[in-house]
Short mmCIF file of C-alpha atoms in Angstrom, two decimals:
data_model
loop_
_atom_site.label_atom_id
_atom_site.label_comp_id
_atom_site.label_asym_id
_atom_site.label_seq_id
_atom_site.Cartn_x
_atom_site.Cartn_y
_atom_site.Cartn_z
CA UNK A 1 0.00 0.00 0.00
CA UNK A 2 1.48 3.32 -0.83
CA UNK A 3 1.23 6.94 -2.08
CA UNK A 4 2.28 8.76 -5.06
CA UNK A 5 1.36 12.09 -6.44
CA UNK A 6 0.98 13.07 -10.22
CA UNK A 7 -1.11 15.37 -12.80
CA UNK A 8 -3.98 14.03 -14.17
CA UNK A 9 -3.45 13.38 -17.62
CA UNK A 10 -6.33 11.29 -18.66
CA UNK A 11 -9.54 10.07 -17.32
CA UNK A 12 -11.62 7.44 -18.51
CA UNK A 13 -13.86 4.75 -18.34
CA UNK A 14 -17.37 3.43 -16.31
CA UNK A 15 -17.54 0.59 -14.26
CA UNK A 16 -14.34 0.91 -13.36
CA UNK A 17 -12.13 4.15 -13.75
CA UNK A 18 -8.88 4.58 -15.63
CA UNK A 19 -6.59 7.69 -14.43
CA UNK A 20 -3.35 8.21 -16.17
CA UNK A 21 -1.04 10.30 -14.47
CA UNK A 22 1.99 12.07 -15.09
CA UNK A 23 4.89 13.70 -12.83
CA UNK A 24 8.47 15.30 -13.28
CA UNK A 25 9.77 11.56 -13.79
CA UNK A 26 7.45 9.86 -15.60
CA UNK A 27 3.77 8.25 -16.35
CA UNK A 28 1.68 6.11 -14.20
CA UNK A 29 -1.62 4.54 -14.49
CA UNK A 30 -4.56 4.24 -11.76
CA UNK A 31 -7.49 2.11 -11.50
CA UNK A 32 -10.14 2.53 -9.44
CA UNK A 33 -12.18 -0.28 -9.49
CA UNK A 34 -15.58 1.39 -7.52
CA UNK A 35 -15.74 4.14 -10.01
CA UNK A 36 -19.42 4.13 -10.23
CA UNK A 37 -19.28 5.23 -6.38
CA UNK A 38 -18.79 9.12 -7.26
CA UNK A 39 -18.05 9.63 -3.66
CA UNK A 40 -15.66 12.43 -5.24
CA UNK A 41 -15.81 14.05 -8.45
CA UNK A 42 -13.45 12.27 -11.20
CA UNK A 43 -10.44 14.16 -10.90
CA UNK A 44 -9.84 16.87 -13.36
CA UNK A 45 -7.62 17.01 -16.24
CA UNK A 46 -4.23 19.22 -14.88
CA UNK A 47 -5.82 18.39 -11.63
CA UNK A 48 -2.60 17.57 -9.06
CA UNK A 49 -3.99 14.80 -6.91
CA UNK A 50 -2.21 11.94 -4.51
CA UNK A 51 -3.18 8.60 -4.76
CA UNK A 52 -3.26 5.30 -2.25
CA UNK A 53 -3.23 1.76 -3.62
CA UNK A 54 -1.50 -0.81 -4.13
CA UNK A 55 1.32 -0.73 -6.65
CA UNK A 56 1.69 -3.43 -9.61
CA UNK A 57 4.77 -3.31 -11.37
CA UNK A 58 4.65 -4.69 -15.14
CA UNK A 59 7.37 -6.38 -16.63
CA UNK A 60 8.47 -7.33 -19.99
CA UNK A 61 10.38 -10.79 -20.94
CA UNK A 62 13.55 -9.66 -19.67
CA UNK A 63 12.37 -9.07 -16.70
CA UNK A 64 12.63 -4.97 -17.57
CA UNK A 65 9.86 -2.50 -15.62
CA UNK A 66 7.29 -1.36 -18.18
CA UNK A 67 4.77 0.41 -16.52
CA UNK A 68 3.78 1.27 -13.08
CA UNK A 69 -0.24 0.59 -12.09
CA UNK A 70 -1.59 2.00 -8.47
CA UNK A 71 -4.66 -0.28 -8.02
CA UNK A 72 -7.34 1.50 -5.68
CA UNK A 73 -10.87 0.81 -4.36
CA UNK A 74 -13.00 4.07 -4.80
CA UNK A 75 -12.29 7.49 -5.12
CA UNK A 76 -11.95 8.11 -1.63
CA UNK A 77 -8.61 7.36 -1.93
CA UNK A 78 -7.81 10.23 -4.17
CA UNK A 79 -6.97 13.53 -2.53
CA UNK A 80 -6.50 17.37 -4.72
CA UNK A 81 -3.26 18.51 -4.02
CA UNK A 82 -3.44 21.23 -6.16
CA UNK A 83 -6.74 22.38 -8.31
CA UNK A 84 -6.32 22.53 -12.58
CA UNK A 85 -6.31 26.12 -13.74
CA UNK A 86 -9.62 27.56 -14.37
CA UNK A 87 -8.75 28.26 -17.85
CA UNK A 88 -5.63 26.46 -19.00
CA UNK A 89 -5.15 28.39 -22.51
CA UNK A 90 -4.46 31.48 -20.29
CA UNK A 91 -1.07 29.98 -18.56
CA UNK A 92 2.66 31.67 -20.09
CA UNK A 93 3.28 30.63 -23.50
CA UNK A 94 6.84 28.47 -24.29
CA UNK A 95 8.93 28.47 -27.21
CA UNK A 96 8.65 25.41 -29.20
CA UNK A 97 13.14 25.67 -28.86
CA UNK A 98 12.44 25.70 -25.18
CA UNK A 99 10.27 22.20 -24.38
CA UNK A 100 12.23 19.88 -23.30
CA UNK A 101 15.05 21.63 -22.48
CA UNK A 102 15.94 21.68 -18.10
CA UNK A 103 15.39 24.79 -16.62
CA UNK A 104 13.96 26.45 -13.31
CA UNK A 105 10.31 26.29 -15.73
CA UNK A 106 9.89 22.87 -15.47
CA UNK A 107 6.35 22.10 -15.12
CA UNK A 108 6.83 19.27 -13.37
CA UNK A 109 4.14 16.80 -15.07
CA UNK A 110 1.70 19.36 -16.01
CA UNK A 111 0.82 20.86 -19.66
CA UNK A 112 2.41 23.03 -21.73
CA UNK A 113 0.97 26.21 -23.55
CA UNK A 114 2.19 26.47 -27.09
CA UNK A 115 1.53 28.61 -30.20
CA UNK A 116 2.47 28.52 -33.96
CA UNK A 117 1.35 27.55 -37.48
CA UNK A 118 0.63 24.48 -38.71
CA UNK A 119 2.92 23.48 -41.04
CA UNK A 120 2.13 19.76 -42.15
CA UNK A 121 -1.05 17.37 -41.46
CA UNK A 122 -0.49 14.01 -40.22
CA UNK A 123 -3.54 12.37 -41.20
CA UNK A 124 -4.95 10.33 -37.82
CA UNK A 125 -2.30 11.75 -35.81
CA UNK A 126 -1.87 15.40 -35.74
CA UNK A 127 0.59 18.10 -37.27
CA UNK A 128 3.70 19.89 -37.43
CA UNK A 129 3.76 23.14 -35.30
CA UNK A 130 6.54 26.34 -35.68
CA UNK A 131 6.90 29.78 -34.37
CA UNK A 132 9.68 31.90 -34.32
CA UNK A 133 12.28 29.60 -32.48
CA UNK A 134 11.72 26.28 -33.61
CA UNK A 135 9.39 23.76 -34.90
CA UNK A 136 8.07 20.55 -33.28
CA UNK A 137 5.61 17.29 -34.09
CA UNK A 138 1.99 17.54 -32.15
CA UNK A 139 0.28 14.35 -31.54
CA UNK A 140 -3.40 14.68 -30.80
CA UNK A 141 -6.55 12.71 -30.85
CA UNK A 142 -8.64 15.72 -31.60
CA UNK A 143 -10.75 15.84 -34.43
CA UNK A 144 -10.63 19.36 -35.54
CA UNK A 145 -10.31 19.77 -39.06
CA UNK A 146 -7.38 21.75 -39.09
CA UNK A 147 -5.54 23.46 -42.44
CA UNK A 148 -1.74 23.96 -43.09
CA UNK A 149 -0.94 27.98 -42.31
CA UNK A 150 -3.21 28.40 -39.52
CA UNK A 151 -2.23 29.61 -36.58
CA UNK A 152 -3.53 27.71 -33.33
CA UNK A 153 -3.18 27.83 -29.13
CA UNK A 154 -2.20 23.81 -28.43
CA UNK A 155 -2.11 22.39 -24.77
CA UNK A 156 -0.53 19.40 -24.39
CA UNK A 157 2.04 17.29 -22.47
CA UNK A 158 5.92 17.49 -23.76
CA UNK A 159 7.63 14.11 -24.11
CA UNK A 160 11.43 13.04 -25.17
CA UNK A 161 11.40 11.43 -28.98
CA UNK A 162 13.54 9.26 -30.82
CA UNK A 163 15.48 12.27 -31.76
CA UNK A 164 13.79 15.42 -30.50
CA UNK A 165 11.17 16.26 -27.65
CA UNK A 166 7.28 16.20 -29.22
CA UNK A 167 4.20 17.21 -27.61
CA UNK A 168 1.40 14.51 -26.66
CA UNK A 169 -2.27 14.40 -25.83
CA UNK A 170 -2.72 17.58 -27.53
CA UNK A 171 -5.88 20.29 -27.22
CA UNK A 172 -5.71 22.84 -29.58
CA UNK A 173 -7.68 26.19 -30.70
CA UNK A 174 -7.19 27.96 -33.78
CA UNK A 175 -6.56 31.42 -33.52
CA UNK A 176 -6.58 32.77 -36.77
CA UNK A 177 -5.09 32.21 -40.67
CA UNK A 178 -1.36 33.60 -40.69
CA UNK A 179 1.16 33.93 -43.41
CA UNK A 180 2.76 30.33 -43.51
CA UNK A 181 6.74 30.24 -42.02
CA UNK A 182 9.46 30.84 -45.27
CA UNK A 183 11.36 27.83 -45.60
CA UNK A 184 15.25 27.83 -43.83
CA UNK A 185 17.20 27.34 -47.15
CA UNK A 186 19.81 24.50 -46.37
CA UNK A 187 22.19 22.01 -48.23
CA UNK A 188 21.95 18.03 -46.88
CA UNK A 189 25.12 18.14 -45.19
CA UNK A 190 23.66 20.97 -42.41
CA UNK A 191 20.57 19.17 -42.19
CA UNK A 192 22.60 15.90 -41.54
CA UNK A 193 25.44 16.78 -39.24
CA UNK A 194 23.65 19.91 -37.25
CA UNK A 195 20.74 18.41 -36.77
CA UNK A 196 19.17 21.91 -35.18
CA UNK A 197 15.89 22.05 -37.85
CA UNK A 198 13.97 18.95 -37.39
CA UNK A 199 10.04 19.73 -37.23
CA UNK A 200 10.92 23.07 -39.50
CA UNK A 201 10.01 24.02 -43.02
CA UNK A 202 13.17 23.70 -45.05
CA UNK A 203 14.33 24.16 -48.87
CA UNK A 204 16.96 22.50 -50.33
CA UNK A 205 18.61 21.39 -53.90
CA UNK A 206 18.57 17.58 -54.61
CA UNK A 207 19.58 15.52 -57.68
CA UNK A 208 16.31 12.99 -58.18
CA UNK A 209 18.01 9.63 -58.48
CA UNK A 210 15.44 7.47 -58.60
CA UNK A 211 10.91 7.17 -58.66
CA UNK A 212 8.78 5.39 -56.44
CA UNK A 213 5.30 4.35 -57.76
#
């Protein structure tokens, strides 16, 4: 039996209720398996809650931790630590260059406020987002139509990629249709070896060596 503390980062289900939570560290999930029994309201998205239950550790083949689940009986084992923001699109905007990177702004588990234009569609997934420092890929399950060159407000949780930080579980609002970003003009090798413009709107000169049908 134990106690951890995280943002709420996704609630659902009936019967029983599915939290997933998020902190400075990492994700866990929650299930509460009374969550008909509203003895409590369901925790609210960016809502900063503790939780007591018992923890299951999952495992893979090799024996390596997966996933951490906290397994509770009701609600009334959830306490607010800290309330969600009454209107979350109002919270200090960061530069795309800036998620991800360690600094005293660290929001410790909770959302991020971003803004930019939408540079490239990802059918079922989401888009491409830039503004003035940087560019970066925004996965959401929203369904939105959205079109390339508008500018939108997106709220959503910054994770470390493959290669560079991306923003999940995205919420988004457009704003308002904006002149689209010029493309950096850049040969291979800077693209290559810098590696400083991935998510952006580039231009460069290429010798076609070969079609795909």
């Amino acid at each position: 039996w134990v106690e951890l503390e995280g943002v709420v980062r996704r609630a659902s289900g009936d019967t029983n209720l599915y939290l997933s939570l998020t902190t400075g560290e990492g994700t866990f999930k929650v299930l509460v398996f009374d969550g008909r029994n509203r003895s409590r309201p369901i925790p609210a998205l960016d809502e900063r809650v503790s939780v007591r239950g018992v923890c299951i550790s999952e495992v893979n083949s090799r024996g390596q931790l997966t996933a951490i689940t906290l397994q509770t009986p009701n609600l009334e084992q959830i306490a607010t630590i800290e309330a969600a923001p009454p209107d979350p699109f109002r919270i200090p905007t960061t530069a795309l260059a800036k998620v991800g990177t360690f600094g005293s702004s660290r929001t410790g588990g909770r959302r991020i406020k971003a803004s930019g234009i939408v540079t490239l569609k990802l059918p079922e997934q989401g888009f491409y987002l830039q503004d003035q420092s940087g560019g970066i890929r925004v996965l959401t399950q929203q369904t939105n139509a959205i079109r390339v060159g508008e500018a939108v407000d997106v709220l959503a949780f910054p994770a470390l990629g493959d290669f560079s930080p991306h923003l999940e579980d995205a919420v988004f609002r457009e704003t308002t249709i904006a002149t689209r970003p010029a493309p950096r003009r850049l040969t291979a090798e800077q693209i290559l070896f810098n590696g400083t413009n991935d998510g952006m709107v580039v231009e460069l000169d290429a010798k076609l060596l070969q079609e795909v049908t």
